[in-house]
GROMACS .gro file of N, CA, C and O in nm:
model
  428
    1UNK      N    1  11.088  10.798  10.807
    1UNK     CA    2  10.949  10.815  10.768
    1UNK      C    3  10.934  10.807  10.615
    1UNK      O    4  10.841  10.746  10.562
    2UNK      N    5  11.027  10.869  10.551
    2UNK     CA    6  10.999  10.864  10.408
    2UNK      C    7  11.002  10.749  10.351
    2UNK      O    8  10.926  10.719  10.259
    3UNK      N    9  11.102  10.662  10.406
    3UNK     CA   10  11.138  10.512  10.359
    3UNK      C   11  11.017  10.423  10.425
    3UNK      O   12  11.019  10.308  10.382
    4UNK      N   13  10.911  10.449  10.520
    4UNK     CA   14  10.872  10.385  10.544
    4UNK      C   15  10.711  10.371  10.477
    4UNK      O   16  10.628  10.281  10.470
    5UNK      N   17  10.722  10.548  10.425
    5UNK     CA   18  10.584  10.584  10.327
    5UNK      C   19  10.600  10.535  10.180
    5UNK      O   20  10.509  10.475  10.124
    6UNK      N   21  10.736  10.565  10.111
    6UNK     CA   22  10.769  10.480  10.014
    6UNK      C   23  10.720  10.349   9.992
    6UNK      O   24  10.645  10.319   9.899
    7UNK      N   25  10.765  10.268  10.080
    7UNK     CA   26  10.729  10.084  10.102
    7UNK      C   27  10.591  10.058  10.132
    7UNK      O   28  10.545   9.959  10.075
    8UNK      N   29  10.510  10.126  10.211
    8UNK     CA   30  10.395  10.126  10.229
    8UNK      C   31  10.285  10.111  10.093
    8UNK      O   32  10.301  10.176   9.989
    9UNK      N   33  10.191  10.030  10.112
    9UNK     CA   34  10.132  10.021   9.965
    9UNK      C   35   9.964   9.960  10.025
    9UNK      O   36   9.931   9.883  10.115
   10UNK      N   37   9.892  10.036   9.929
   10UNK     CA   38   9.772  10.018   9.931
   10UNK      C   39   9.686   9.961   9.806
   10UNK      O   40   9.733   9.922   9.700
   11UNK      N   41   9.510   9.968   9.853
   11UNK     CA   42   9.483   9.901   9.700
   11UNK      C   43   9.475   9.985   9.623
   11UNK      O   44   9.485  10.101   9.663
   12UNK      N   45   9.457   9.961   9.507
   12UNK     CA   46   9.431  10.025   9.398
   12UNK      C   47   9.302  10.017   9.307
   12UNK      O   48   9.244   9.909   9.301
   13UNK      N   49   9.263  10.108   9.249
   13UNK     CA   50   9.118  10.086   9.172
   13UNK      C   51   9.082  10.021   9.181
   13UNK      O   52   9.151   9.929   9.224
   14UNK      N   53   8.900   9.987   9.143
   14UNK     CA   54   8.860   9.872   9.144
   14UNK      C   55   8.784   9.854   9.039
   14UNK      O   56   8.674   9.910   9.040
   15UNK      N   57   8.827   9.763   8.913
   15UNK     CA   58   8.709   9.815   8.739
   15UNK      C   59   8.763   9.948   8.659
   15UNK      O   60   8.697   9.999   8.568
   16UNK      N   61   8.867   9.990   8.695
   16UNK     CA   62   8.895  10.119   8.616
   16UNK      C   63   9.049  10.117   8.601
   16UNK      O   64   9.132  10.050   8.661
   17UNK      N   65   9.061  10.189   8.526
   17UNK     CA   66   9.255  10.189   8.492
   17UNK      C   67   9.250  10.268   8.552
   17UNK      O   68   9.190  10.376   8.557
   18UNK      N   69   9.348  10.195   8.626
   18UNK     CA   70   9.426  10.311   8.751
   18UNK      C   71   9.614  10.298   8.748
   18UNK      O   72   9.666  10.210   8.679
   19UNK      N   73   9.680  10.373   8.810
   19UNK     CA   74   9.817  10.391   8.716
   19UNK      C   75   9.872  10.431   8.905
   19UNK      O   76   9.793  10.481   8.985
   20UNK      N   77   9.993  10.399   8.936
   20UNK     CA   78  10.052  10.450   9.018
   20UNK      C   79  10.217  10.431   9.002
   20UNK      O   80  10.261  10.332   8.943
   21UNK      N   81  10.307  10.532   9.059
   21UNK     CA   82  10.414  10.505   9.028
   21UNK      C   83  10.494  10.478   9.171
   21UNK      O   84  10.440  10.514   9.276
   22UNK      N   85  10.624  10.412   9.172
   22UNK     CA   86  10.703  10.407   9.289
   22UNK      C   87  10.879  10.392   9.247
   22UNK      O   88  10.930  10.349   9.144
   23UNK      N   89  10.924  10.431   9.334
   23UNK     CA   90  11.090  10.396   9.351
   23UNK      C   91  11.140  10.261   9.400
   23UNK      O   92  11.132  10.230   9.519
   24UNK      N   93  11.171  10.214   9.345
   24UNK     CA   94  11.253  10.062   9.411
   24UNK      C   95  11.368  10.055   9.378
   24UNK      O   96  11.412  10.054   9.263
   25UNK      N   97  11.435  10.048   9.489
   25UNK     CA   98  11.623  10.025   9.568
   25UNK      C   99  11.641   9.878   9.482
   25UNK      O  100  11.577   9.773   9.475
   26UNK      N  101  11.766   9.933   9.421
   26UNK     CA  102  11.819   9.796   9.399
   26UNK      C  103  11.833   9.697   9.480
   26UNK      O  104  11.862   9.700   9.599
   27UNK      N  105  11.805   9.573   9.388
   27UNK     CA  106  11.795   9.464   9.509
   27UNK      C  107  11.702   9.449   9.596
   27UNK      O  108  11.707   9.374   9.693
   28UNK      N  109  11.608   9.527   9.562
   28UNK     CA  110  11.446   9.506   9.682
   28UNK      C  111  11.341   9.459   9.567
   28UNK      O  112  11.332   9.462   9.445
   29UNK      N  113  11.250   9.406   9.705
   29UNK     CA  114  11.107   9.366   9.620
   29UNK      C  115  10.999   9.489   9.682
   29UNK      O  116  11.033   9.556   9.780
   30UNK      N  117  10.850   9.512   9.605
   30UNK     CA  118  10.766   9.546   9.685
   30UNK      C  119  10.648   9.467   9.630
   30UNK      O  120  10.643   9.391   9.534
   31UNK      N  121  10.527   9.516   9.744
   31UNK     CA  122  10.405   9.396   9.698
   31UNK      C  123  10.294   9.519   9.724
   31UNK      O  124  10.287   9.610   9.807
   32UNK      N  125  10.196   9.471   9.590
   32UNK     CA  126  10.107   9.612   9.572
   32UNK      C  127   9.946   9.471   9.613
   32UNK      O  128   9.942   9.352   9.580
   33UNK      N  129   9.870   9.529   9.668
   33UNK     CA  130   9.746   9.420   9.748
   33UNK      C  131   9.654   9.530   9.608
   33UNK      O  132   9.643   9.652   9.602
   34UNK      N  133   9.594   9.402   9.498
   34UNK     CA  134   9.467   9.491   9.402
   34UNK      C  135   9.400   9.374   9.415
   34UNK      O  136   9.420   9.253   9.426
   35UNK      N  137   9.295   9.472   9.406
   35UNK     CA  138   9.135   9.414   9.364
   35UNK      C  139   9.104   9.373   9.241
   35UNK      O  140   9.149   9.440   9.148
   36UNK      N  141   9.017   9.246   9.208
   36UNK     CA  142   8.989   9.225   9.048
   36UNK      C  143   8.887   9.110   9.071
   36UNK      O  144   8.872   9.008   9.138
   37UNK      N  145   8.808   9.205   8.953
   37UNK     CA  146   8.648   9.099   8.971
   37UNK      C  147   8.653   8.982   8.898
   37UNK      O  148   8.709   8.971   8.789
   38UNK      N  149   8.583   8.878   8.970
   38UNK     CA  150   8.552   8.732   8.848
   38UNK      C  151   8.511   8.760   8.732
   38UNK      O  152   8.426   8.843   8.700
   39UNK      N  153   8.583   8.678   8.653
   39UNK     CA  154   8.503   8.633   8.557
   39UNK      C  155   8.529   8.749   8.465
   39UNK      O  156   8.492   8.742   8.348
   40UNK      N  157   8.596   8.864   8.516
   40UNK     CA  158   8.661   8.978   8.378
   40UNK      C  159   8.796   8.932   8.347
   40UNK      O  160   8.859   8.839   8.399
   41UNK      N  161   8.832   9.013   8.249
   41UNK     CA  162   8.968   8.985   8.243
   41UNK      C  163   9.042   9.074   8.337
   41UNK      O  164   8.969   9.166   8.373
   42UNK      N  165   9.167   9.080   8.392
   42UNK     CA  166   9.261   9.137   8.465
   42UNK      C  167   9.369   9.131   8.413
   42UNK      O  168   9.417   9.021   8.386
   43UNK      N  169   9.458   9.290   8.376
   43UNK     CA  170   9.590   9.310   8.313
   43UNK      C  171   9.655   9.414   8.433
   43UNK      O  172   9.604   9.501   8.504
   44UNK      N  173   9.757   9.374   8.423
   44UNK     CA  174   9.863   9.448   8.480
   44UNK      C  175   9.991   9.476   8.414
   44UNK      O  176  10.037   9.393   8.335
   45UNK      N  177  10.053   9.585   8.440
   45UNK     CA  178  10.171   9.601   8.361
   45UNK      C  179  10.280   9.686   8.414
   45UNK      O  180  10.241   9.787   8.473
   46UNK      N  181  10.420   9.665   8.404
   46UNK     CA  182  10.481   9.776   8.513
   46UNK      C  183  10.556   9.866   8.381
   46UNK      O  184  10.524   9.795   8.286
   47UNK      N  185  10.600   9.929   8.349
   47UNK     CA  186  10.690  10.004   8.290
   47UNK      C  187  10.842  10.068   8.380
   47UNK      O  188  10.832  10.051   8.502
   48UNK      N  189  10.907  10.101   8.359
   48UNK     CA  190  11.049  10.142   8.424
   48UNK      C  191  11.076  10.256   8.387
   48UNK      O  192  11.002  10.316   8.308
   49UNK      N  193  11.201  10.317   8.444
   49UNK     CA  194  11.290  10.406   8.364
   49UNK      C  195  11.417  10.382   8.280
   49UNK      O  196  11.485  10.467   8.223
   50UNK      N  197  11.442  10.200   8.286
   50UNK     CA  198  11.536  10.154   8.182
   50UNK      C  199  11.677  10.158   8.327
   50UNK      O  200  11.776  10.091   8.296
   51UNK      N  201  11.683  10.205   8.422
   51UNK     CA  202  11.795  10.174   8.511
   51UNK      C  203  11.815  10.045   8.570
   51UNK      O  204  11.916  10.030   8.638
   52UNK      N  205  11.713   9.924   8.550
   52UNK     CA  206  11.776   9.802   8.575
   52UNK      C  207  11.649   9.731   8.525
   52UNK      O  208  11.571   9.801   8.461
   53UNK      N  209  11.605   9.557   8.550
   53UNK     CA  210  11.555   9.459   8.521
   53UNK      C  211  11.447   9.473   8.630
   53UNK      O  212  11.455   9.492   8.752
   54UNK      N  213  11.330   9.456   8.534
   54UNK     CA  214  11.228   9.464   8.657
   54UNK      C  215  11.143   9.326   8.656
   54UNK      O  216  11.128   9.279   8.544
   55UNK      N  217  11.093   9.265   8.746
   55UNK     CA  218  11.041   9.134   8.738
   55UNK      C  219  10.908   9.123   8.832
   55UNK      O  220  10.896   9.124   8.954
   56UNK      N  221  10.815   9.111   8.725
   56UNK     CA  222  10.652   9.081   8.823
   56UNK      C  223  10.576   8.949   8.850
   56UNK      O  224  10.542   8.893   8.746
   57UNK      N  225  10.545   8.891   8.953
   57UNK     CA  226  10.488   8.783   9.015
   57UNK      C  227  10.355   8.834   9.039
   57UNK      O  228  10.353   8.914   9.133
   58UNK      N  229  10.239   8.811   8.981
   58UNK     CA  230  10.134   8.795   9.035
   58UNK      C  231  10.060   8.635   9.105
   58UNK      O  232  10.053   8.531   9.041
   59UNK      N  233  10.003   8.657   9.277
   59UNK     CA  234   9.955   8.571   9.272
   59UNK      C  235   9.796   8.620   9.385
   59UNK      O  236   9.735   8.719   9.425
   60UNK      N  237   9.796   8.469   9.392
   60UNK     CA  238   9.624   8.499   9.451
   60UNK      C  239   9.656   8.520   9.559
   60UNK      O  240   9.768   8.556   9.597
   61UNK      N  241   9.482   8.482   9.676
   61UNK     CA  242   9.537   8.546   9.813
   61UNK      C  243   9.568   8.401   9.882
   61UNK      O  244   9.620   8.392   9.993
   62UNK      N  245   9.541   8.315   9.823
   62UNK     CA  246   9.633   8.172   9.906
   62UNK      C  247   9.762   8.111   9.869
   62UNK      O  248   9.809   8.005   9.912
   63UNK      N  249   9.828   8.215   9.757
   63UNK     CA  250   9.980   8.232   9.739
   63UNK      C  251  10.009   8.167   9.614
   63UNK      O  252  10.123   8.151   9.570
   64UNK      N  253   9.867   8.119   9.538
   64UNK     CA  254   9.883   8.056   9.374
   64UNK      C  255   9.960   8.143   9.289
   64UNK      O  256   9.919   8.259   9.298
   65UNK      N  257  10.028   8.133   9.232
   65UNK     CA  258  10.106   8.189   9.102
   65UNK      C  259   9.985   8.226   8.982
   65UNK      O  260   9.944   8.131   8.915
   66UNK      N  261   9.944   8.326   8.963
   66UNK     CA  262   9.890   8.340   8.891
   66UNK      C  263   9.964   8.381   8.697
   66UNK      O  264   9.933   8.374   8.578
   67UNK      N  265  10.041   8.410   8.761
   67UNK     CA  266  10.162   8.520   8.637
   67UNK      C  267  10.233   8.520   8.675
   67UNK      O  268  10.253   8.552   8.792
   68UNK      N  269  10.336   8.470   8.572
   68UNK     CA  270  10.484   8.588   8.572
   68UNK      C  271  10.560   8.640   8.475
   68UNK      O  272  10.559   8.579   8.368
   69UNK      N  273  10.627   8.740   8.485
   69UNK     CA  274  10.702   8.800   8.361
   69UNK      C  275  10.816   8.875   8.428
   69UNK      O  276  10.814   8.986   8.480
   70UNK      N  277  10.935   8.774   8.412
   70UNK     CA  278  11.036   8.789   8.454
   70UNK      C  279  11.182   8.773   8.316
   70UNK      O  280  11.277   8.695   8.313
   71UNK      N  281  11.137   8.896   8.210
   71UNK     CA  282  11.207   8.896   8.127
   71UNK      C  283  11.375   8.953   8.144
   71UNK      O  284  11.430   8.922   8.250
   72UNK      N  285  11.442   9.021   8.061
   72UNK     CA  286  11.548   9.071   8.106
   72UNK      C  287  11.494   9.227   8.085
   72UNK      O  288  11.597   9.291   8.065
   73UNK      N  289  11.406   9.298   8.081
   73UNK     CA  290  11.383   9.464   8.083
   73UNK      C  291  11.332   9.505   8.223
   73UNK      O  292  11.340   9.445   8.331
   74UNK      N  293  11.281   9.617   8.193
   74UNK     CA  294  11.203   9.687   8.337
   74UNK      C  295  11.049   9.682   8.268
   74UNK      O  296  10.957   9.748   8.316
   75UNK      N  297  11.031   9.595   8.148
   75UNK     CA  298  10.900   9.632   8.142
   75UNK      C  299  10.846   9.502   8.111
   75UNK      O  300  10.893   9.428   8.025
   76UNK      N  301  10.690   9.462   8.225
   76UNK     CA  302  10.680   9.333   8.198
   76UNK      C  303  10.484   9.356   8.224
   76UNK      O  304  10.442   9.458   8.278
   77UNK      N  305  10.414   9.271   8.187
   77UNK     CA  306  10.245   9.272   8.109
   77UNK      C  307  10.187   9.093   8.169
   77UNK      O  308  10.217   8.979   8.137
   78UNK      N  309  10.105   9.146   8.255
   78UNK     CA  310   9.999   9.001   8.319
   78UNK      C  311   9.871   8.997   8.297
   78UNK      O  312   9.807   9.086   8.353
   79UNK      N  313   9.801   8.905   8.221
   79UNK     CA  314   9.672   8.913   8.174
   79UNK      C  315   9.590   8.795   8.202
   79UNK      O  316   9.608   8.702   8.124
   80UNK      N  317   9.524   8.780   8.272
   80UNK     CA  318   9.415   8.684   8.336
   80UNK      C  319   9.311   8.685   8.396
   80UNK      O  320   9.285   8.777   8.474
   81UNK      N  321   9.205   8.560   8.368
   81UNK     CA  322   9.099   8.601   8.421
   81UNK      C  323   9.077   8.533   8.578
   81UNK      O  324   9.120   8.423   8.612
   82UNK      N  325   9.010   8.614   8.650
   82UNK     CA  326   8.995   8.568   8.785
   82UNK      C  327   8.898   8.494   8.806
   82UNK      O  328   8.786   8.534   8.775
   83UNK      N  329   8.918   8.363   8.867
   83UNK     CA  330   8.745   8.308   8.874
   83UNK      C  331   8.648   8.385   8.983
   83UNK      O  332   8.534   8.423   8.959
   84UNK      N  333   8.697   8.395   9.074
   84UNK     CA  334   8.609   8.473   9.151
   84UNK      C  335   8.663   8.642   9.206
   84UNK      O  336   8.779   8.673   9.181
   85UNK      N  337   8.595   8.717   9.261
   85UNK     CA  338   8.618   8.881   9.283
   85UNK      C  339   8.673   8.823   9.435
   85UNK      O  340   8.627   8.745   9.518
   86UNK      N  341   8.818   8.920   9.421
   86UNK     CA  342   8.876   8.882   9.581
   86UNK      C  343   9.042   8.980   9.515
   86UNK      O  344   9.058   9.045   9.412
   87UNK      N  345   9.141   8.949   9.634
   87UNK     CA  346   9.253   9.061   9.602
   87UNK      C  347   9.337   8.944   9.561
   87UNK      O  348   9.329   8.825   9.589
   88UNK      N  349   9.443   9.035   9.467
   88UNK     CA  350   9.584   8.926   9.407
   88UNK      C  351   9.728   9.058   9.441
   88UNK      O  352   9.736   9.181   9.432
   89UNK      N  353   9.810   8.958   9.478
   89UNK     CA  354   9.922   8.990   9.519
   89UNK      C  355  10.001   9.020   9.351
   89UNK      O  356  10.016   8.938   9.260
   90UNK      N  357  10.038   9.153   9.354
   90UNK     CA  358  10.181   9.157   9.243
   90UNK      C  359  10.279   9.203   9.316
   90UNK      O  360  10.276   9.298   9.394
   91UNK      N  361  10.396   9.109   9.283
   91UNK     CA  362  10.532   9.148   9.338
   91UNK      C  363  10.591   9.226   9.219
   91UNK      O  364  10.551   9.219   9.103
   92UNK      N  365  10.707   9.311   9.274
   92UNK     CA  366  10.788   9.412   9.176
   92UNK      C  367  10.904   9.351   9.229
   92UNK      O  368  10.909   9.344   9.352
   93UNK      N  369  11.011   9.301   9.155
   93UNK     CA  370  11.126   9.290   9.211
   93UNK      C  371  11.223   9.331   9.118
   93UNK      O  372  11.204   9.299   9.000
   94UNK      N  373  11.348   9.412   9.155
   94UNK     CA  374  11.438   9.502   9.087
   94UNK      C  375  11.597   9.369   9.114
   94UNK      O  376  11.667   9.330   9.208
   95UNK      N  377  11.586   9.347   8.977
   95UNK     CA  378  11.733   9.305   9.015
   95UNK      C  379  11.860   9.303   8.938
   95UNK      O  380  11.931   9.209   8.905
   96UNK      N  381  11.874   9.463   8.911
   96UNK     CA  382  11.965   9.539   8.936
   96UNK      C  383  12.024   9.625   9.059
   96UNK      O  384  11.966   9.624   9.168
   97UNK      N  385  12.094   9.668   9.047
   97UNK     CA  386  12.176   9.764   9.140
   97UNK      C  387  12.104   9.908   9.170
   97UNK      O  388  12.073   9.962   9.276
   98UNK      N  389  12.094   9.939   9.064
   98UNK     CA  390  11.985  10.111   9.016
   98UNK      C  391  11.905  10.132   9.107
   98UNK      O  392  11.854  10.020   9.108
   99UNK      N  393  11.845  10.194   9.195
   99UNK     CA  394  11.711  10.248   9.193
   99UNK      C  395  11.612  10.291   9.041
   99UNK      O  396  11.648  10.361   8.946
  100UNK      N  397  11.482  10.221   9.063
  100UNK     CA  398  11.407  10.201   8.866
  100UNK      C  399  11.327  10.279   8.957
  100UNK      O  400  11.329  10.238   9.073
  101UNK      N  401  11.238  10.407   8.925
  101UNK     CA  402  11.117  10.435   8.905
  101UNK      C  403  11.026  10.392   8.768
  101UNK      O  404  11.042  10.390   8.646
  102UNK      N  405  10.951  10.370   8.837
  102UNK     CA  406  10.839  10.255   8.733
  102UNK      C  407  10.693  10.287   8.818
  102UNK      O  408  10.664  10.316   8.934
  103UNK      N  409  10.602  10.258   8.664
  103UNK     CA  410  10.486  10.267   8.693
  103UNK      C  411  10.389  10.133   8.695
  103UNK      O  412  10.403  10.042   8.613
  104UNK      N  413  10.330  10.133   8.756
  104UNK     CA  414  10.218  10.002   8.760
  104UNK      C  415  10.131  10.094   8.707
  104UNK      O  416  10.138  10.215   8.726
  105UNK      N  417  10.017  10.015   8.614
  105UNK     CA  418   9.883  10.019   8.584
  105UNK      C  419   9.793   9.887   8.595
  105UNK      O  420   9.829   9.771   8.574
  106UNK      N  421   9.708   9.917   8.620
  106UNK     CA  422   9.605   9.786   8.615
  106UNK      C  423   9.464   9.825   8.568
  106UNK      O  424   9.435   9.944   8.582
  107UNK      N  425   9.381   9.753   8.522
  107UNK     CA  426   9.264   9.789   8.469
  107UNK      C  427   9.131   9.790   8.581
  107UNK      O  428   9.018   9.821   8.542
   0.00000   0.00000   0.00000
């Protein structure tokens, strides 16, 4: 149950900075479903605890690549504007060994 409430993910704010944190197993991905209106800008950003490489994919809901920031840290920043109000996919993927607690924020 715990592993399965962990992985479980919902939306998040909609127009407001909103901040959530999670655990990710080395070697796993997770996918957070947010909302973001046309025609604003949209930022996202993950932060870590520095225990491995964290890597974010944002895309739309027909699987476009919107972003990515797949540096060598746990901390990586996506900034774009949406043409129209609808949900975008961000992936978190850990690829280190570590379990990283890290925070997402989005605006």
């Amino acid at each position: 149950a715990d592993i399965a409430a962990s992985r479980a993910r919902g939306v998040l704010g909609h127009g407001q900075i909103t901040e959530a944190t999670s655990e990710l197993p080395g070697l796993q991905a997770e996918t957070w479903k947010l909302p973001f209106n046309g025609m604003s800008p949209a930022e996202l950003a993950i932060a870590g605890n520095g225990a491995s490489n964290l890597d974010l994919v944002v895309t739309d809901e027909w699987g476009n690549v919107v972003c990515v920031e797949a540096g060598p840290e746990d901390r990586a920043y996506c900034a774009f504007t949406p043409e129209y109000n609808g949900f975008f996919l961000a992936s978190v993927t850990n690829r280190g060994e570590a379990t990283n607690r890290y925070r997402l924020m989005t605006n």
